[in-house]
mmCIF file of C-alpha atoms in Angstrom:
data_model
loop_
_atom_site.group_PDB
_atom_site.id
_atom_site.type_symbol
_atom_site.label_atom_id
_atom_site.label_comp_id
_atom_site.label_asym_id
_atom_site.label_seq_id
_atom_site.Cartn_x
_atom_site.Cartn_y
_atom_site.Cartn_z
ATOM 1 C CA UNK F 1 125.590 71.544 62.915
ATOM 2 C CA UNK F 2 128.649 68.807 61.978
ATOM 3 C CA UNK F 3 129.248 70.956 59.146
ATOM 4 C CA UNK F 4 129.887 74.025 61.464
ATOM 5 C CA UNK F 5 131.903 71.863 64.515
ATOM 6 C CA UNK F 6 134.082 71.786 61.670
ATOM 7 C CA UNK F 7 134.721 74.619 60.883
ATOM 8 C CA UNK F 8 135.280 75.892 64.098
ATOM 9 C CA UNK F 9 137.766 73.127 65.012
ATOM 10 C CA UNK F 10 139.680 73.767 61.691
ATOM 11 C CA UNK F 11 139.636 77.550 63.064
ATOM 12 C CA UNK F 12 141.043 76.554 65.988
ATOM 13 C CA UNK F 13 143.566 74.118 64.408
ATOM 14 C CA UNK F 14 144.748 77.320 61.663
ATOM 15 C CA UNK F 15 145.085 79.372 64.758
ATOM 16 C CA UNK F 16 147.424 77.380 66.638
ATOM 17 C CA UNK F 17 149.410 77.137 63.998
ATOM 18 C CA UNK F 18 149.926 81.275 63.694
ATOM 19 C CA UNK F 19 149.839 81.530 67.423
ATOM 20 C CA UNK F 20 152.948 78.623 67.290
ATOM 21 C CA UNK F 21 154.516 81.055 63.824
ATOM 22 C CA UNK F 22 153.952 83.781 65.856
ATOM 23 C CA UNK F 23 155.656 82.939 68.749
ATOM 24 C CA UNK F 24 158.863 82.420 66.714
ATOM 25 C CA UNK F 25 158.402 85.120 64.184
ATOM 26 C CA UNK F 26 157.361 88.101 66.687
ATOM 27 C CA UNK F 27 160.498 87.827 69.210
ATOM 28 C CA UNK F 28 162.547 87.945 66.396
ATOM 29 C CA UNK F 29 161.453 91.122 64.939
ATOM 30 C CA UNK F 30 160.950 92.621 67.669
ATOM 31 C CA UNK F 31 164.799 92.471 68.887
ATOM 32 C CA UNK F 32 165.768 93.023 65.441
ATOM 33 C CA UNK F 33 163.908 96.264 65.608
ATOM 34 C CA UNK F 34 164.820 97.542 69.271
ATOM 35 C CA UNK F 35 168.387 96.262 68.982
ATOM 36 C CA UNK F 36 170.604 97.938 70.977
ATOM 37 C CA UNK F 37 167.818 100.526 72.440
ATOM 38 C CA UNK F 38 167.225 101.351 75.805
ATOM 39 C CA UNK F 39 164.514 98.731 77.582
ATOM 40 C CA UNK F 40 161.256 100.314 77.424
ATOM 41 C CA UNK F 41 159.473 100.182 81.480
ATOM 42 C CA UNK F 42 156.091 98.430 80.956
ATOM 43 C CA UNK F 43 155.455 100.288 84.701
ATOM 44 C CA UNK F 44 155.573 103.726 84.173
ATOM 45 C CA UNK F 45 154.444 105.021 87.194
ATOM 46 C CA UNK F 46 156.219 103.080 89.301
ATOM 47 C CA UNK F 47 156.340 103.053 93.117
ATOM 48 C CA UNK F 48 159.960 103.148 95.110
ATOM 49 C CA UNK F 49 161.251 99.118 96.255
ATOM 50 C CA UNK F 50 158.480 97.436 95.398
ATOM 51 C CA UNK F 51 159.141 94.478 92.986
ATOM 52 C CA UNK F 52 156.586 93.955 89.628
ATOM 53 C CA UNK F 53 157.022 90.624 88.570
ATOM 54 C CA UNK F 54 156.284 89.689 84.909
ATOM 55 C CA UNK F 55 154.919 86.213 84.782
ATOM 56 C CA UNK F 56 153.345 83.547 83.263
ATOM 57 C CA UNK F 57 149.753 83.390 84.913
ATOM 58 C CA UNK F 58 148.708 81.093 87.145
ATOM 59 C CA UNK F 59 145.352 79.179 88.627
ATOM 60 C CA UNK F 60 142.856 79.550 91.500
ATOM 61 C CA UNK F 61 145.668 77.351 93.883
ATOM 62 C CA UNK F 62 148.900 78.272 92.553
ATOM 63 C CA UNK F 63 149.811 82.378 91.808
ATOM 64 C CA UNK F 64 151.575 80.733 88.690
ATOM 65 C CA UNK F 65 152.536 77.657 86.303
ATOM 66 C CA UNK F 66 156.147 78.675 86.085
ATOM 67 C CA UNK F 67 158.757 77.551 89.233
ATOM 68 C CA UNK F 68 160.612 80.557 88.425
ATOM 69 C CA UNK F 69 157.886 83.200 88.834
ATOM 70 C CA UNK F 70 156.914 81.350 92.049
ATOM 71 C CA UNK F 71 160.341 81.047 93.111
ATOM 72 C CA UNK F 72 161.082 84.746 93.044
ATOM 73 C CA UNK F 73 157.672 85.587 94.951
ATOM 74 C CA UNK F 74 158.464 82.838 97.214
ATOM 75 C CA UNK F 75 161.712 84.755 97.934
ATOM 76 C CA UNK F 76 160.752 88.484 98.121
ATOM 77 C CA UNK F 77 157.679 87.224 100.678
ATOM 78 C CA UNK F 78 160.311 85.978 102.826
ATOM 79 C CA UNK F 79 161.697 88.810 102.948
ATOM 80 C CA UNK F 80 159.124 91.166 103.681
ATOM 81 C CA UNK F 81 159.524 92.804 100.250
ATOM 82 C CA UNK F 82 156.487 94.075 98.745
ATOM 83 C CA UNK F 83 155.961 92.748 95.281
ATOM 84 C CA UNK F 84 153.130 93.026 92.274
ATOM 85 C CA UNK F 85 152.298 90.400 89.762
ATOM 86 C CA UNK F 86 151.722 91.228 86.197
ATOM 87 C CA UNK F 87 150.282 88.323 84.598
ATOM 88 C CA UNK F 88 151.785 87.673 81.073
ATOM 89 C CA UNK F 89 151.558 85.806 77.952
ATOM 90 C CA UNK F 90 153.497 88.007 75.337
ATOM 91 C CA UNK F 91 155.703 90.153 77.110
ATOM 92 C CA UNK F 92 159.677 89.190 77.847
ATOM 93 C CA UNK F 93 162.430 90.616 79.456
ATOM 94 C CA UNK F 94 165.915 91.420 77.587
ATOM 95 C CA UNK F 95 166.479 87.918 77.495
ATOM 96 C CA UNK F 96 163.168 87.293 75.361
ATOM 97 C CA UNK F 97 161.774 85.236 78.472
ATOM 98 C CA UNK F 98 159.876 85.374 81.218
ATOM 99 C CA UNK F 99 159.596 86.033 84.102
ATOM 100 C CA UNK F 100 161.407 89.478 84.489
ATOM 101 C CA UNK F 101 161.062 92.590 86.993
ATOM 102 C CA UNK F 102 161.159 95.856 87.090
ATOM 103 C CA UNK F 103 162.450 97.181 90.373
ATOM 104 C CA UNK F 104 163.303 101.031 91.120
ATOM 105 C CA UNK F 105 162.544 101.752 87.063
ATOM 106 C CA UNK F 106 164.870 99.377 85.899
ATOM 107 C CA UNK F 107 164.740 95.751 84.663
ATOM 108 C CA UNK F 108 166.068 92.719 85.222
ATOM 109 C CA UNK F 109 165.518 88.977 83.785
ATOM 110 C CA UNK F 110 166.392 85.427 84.393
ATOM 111 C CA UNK F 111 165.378 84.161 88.181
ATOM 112 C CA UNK F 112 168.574 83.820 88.955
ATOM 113 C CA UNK F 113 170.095 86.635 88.327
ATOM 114 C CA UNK F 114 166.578 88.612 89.653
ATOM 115 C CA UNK F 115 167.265 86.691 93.066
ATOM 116 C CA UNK F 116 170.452 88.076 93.209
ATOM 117 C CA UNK F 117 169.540 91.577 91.772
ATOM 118 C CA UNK F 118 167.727 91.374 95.074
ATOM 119 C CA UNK F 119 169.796 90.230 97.143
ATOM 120 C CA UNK F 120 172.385 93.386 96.235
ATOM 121 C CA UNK F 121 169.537 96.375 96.050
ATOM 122 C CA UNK F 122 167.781 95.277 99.543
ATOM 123 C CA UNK F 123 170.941 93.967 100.951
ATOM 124 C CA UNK F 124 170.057 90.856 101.691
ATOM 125 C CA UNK F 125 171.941 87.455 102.801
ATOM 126 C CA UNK F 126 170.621 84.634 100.470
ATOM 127 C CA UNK F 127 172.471 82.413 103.060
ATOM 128 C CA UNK F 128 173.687 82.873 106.513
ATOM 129 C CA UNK F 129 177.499 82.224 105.316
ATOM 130 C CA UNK F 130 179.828 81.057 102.186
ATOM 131 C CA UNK F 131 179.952 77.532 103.024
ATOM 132 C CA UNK F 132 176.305 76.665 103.536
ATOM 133 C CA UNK F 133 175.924 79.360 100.330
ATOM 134 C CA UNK F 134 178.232 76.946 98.284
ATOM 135 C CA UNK F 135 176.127 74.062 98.890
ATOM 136 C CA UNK F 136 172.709 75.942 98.291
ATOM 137 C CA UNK F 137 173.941 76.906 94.848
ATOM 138 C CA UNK F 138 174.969 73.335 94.122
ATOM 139 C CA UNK F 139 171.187 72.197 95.066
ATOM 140 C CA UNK F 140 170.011 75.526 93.590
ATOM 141 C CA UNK F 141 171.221 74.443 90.046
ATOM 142 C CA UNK F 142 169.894 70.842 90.294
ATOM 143 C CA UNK F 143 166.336 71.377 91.238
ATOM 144 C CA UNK F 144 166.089 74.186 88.640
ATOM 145 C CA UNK F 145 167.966 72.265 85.492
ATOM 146 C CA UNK F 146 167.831 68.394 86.260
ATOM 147 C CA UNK F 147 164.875 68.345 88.496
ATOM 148 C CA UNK F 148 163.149 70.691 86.487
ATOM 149 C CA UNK F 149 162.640 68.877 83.482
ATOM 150 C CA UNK F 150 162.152 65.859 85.042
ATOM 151 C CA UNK F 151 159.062 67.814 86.625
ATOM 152 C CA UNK F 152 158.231 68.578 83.608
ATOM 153 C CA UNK F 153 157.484 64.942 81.914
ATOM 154 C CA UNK F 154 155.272 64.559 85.015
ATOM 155 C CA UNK F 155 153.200 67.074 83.666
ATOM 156 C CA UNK F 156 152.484 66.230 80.217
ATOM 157 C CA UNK F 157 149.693 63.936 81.015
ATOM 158 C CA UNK F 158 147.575 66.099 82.609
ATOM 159 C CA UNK F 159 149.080 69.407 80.494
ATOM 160 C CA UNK F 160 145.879 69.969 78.772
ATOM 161 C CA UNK F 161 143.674 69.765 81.824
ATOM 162 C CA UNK F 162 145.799 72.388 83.384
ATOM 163 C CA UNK F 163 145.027 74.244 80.316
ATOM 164 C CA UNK F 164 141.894 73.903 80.101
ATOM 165 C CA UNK F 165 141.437 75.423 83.605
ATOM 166 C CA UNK F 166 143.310 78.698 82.424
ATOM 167 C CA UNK F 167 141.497 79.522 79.449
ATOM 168 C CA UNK F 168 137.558 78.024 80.441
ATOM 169 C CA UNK F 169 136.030 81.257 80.505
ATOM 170 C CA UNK F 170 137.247 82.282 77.341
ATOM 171 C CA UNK F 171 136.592 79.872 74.773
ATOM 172 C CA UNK F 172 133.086 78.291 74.011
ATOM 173 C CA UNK F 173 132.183 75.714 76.436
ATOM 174 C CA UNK F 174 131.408 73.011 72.988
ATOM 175 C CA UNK F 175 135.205 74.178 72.160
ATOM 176 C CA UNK F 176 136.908 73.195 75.066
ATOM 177 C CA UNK F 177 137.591 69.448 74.838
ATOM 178 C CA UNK F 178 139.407 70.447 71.612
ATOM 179 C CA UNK F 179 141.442 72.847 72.976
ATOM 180 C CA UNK F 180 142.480 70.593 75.977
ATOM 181 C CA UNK F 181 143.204 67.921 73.841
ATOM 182 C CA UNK F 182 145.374 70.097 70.783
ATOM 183 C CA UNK F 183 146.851 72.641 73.807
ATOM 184 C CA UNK F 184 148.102 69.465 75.328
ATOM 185 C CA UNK F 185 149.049 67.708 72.858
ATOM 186 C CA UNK F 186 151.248 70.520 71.585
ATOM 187 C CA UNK F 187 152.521 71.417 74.833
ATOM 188 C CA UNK F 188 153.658 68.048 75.742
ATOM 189 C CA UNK F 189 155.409 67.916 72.920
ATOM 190 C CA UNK F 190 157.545 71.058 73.330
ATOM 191 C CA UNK F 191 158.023 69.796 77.152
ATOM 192 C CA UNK F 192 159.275 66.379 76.262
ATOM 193 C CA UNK F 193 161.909 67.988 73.324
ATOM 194 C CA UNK F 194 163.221 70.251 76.171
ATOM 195 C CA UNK F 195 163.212 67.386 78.391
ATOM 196 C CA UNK F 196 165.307 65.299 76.236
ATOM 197 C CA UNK F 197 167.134 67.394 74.668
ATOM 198 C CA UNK F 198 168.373 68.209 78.604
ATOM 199 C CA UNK F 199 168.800 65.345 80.090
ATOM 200 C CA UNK F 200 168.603 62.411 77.176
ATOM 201 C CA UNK F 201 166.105 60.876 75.656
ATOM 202 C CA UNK F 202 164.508 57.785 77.976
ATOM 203 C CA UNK F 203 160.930 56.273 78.388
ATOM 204 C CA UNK F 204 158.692 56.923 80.902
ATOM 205 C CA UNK F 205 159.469 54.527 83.895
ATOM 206 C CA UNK F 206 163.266 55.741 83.385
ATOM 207 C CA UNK F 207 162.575 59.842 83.506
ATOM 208 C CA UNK F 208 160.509 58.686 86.821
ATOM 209 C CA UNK F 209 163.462 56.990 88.079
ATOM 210 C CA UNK F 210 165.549 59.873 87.486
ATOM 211 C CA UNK F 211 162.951 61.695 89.344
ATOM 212 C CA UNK F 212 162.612 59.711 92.379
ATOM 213 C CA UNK F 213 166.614 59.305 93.008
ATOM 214 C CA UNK F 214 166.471 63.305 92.582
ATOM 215 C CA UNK F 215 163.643 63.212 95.643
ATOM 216 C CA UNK F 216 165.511 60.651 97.316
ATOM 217 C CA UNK F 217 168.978 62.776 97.545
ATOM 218 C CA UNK F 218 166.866 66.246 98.896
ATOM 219 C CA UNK F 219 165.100 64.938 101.577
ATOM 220 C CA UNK F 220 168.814 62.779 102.465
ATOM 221 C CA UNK F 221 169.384 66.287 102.300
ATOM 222 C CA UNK F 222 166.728 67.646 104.422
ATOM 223 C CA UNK F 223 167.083 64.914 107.208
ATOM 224 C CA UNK F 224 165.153 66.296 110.410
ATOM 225 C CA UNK F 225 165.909 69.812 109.803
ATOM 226 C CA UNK F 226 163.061 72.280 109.595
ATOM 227 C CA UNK F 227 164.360 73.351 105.937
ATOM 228 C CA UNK F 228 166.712 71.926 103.787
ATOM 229 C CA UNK F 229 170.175 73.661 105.362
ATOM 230 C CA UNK F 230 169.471 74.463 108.603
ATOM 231 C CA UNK F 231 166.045 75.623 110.853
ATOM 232 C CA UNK F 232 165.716 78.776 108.827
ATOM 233 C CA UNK F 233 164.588 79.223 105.329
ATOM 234 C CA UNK F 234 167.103 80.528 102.817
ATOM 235 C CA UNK F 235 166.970 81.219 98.600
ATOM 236 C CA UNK F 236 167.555 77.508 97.935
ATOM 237 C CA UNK F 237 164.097 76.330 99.170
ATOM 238 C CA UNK F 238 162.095 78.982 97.949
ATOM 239 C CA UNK F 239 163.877 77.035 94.643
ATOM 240 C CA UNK F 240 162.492 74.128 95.754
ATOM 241 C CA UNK F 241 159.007 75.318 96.780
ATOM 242 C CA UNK F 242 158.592 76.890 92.950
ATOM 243 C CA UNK F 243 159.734 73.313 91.430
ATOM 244 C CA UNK F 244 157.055 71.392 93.246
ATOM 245 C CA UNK F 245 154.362 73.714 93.888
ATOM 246 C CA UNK F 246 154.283 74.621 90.408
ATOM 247 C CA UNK F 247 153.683 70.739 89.656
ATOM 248 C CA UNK F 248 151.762 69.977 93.158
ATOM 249 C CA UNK F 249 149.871 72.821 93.712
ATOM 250 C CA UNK F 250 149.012 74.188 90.235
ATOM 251 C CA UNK F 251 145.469 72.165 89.882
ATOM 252 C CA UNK F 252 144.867 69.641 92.893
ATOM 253 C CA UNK F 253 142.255 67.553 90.522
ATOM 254 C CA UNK F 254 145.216 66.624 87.800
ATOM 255 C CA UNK F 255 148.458 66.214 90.134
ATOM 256 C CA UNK F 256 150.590 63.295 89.906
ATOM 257 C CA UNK F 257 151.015 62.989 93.634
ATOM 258 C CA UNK F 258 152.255 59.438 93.025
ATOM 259 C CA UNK F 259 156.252 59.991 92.689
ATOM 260 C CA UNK F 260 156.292 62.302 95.565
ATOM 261 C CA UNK F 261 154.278 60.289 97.788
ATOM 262 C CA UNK F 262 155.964 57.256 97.049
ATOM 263 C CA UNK F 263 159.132 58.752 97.765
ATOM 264 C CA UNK F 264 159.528 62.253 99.775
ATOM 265 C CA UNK F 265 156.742 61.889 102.518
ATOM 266 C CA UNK F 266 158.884 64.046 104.478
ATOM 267 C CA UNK F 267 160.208 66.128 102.138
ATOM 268 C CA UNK F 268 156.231 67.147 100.228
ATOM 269 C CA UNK F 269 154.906 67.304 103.483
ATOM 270 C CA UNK F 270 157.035 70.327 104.573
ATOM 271 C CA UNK F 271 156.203 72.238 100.961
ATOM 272 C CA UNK F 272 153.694 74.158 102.898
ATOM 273 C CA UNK F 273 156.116 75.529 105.467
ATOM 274 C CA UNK F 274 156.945 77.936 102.943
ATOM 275 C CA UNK F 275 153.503 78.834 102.189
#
């Protein structure tokens, strides 16, 4: 019995390591081979304005790990625009990322430039005019850059947990600890590299600092309004609402509710106006 745990853990071990080879090797070749080509539709039967969003999958409380993917459904609910997901682990948009559309048979990638995409086929107002627009995009490109990865070294501890709760039902049940523990390990690691590599490379109580004066300035921000410009929702909080649901929402059991209670009362409690 030891002799095959072994075994099956140095399995698992070998394939991580082509699944992390792959995952370099594969994009590579594959836009060395399609170069300049016309982007192939993964929907091929395609129905007229309705939005199929490729994204990374989600669990049973939150449609999706990524902010992005939930930021763009966040978005195209508010605006009555029907929209599909298409859960994802290998496929990418032309930018070799996801999450990416495809909207009237044609594609688009990044969230940003999806949200405004959008905003130009449904004519749509992200904002209600150019000076409260100025100052969403200002917020807009802090919660998705610095607060982001700041978000994302509050994750690492309970990374392989979250994990663990995506793949369950397809690995052995005796396999599972390992996997938690290696897929965590692993992921942490590629979080905290982005993480410093973005911001700078600090310890622990310092990225949490970082975090909290983040918190601090949005709900200064927010004040007593319903949302955070003005009593009506516009692009810049569906923004927020992927950031933190993504982290709050994702599994309930393995938050770390501690930062945002600490610090936003107001500004977590009014995440589920959006929902």
């Amino acid at each position: 019995m030891f002799g095959c745990d072994c075994c099956c853990i140095s399995s698992l071990i070998y394939i991580v390591g082509l699944f992390t080879i792959a995952s370099k090797v594969i994009p590579f070749l594959v836009k060395k081979y399609k170069g300049n080509k016309p982007v192939e539709l993964q929907e091929k039967n395609y129905k007229k304005d309705v939005v199929y969003l490729y994204q990374f999958p989600g669990t049973a409380t939150s449609s999706s790990l990524s902010p992005f993917c939930i930021k763009i459904e966040a978005f195209c609910r508010l605006h009555g625009i029907t929209i599909e997901r298409r859960n994802t682990f290998t496929e990418r948009g032309t930018n070799n990322l996801i999450p990416f559309i495809e909207l009237n048979g044609e594609q688009h990638a990044d969230s940003q430039l999806i949200l405004r995409r959008i905003t130009q086929i449904f004519k749509l107002k992200a904002y209600p005019d150019e000076q409260t627009a100025a100052i969403g995009h200002a917020v807009d490109r802090l919660l998705d850059n610095h607060t982001f990865n700041l978000i994302l070294m509050t994750k690492t501890p309970v990374l392989g947990e979250v994990i663990g709760t995506m793949v369950g039902d397809k690995v052995p049940s005796a396999l599972l600890p390992v996997v938690k523990f290696l897929g965590g390990k692993f992921g942490a690691c590629k979080m905290f590299k982005r993480a410093s590599t973005s911001i700078g490379n600090f310890n622990e109580n310092e990225y949490n600092e970082l975090l909290r004066n983040d918190l601090t300035q949005l709900q200064t921000i927010l004040g007593k309004k319903k949302f955070l410009l003005g009593d009506e929702p516009t692009l810049v909080d569906c923004t927020a609402f992927g950031q933190f649901a993504s982290a709050y929402y994702a599994i309930p059991t393995a938050r770390s509710v501690t930062i945002f209670n600490s610090t936003c009362t107001n500004f977590s409690s009014r995440l589920n106006s959006l929902l």
